[in-house]
Short mmCIF file of C-alpha atoms in Angstrom, two decimals:
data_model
loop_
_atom_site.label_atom_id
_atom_site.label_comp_id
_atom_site.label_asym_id
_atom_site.label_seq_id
_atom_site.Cartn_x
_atom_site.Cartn_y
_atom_site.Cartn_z
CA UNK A 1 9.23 -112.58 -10.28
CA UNK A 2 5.58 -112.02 -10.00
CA UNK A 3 4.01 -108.97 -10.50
CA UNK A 4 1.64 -107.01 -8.87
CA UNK A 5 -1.45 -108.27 -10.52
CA UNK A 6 -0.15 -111.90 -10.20
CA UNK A 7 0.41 -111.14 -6.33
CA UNK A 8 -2.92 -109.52 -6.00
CA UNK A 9 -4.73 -112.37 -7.67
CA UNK A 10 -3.03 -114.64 -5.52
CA UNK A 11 -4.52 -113.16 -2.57
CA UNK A 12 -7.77 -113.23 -3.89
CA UNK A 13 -8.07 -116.88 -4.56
CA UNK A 14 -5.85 -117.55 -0.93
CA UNK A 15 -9.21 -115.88 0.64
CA UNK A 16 -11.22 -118.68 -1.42
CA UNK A 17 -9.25 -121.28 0.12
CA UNK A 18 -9.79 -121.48 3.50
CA UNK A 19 -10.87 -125.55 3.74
CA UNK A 20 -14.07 -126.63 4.83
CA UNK A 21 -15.87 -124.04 7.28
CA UNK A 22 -18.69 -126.42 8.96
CA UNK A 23 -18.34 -128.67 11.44
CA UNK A 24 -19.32 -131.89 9.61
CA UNK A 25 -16.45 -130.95 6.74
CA UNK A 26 -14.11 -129.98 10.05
CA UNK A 27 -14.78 -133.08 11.48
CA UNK A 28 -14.13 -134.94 8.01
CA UNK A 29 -10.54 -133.10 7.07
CA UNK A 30 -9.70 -134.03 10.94
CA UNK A 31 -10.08 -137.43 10.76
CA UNK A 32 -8.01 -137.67 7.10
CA UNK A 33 -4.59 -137.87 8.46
CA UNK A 34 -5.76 -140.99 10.07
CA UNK A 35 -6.83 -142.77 6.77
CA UNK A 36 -4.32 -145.28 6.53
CA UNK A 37 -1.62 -143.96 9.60
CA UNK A 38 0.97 -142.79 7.21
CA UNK A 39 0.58 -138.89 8.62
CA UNK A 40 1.33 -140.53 12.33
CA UNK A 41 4.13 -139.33 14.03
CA UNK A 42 6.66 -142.38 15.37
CA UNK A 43 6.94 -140.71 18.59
CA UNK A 44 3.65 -141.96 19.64
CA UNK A 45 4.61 -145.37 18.50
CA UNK A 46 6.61 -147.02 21.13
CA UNK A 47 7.84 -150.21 19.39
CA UNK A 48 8.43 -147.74 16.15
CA UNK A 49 10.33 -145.19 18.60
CA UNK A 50 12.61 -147.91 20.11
CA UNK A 51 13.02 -149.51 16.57
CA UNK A 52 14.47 -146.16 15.07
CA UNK A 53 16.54 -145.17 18.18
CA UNK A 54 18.36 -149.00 17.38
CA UNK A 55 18.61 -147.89 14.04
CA UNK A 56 19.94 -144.53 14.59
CA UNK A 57 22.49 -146.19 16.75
CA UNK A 58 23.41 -148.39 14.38
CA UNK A 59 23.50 -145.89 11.18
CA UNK A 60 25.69 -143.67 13.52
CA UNK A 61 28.26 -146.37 13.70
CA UNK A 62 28.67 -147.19 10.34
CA UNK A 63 28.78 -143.37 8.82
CA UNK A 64 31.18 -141.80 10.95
CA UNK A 65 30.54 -138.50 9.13
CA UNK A 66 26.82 -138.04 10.12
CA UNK A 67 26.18 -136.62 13.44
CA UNK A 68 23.40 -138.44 16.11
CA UNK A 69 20.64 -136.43 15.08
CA UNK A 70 21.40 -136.46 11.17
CA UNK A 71 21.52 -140.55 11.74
CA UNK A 72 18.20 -140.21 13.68
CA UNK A 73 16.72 -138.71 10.83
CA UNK A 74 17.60 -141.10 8.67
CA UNK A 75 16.65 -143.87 10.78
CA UNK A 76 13.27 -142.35 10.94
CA UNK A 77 12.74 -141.93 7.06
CA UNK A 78 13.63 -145.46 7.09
CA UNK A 79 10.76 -146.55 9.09
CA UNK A 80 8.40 -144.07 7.55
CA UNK A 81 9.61 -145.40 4.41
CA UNK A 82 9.21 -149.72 4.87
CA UNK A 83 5.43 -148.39 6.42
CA UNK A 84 4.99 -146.94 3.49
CA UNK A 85 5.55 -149.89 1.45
CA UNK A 86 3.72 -151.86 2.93
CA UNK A 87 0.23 -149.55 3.27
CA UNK A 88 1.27 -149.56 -0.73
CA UNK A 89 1.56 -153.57 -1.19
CA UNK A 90 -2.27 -153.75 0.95
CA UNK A 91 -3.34 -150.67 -1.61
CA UNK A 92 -2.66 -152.56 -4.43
CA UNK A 93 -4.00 -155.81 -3.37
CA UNK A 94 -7.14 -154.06 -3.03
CA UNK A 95 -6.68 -152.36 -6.62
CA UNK A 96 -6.21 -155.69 -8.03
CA UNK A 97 -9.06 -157.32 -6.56
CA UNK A 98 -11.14 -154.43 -7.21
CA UNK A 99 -9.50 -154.49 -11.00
CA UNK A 100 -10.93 -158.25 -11.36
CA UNK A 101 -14.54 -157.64 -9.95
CA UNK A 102 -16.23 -155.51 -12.74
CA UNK A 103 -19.21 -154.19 -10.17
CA UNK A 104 -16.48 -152.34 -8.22
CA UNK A 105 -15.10 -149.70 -10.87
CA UNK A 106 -16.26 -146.65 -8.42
CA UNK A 107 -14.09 -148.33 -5.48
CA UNK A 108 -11.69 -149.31 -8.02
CA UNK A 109 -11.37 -145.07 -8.94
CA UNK A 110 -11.38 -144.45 -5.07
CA UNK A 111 -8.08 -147.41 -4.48
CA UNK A 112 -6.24 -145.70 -7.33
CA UNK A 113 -6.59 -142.34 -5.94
CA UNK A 114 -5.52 -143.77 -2.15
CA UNK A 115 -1.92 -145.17 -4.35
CA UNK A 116 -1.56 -141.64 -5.76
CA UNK A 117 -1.88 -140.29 -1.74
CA UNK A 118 0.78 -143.02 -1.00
CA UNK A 119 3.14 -141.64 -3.50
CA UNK A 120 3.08 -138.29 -1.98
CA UNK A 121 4.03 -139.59 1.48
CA UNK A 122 6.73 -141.59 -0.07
CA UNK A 123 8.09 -138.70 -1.94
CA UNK A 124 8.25 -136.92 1.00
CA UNK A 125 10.13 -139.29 3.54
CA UNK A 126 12.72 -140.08 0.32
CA UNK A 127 13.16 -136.51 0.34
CA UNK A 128 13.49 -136.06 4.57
CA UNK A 129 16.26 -139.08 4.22
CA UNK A 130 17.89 -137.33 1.69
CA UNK A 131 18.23 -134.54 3.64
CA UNK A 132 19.51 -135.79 6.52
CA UNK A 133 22.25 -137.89 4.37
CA UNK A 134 23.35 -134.44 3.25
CA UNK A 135 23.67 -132.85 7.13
CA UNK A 136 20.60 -130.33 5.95
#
């Protein structure tokens, strides 16, 4: 448990952190989501929607134990998840031809830093079909 200095000090640096206050830094953190589409929501992706709705169906069917929305879930993970794979087969083209070109070791920094990003996506849609294979 923390205590009351930890908890005040925690405030403190909260008030630090409140992201980028102009409108040149707003503008930049708005447009970061839309890097490389992974932060996208499938909802606005028609072929993406129907594809996951098929899947959902067809998840249902086969795991009699998970309900409609728990297979829907799942079916959307999925999808996140094969995006995500290949945004990370492009990323690492691009680290590899970066790797072989000696002149591009500052892009080279930048393409391994986009592969950590990817990671954290990926993490996260493992973890969102996980948790709708468990009924959570």
């Amino acid at each position: 448990m923390a205590s009351d200095r930890q908890i005040a000090a925690n405030r403190r640096n909260a008030l630090k952190s409140t992201g980028p206050r102009g409108a040149g830094g707003k503008a930049r953190a708005a447009g970061n989501s839309k890097k490389h589409g992974l932060a996208s929501n499938l909802g606005r992706d028609a072929i993406a929607f129907a594809a996951a709705d098929r899947l959902a169906d067809a998840i249902f069917q086969v795991h009699g134990g998970l309900s409609r929305a728990a297979a829907r879930r799942v079916a959307v993970a999925a999808i996140e998840l094969k995006g995500i794979q290949k945004v990370r087969a492009a990323a690492m083209e691009a680290v590899m031809f970066a790797k072989k070109s000696s002149t591009l070791s500052e892009r080279f920094e930048g393409l391994l830093l986009n592969l950590k990003t990817i990671d954290r996506y990926e993490v996260r849609a493992i973890s969102k079909k996980k948790r709708a294979l468990r009924g959570t």
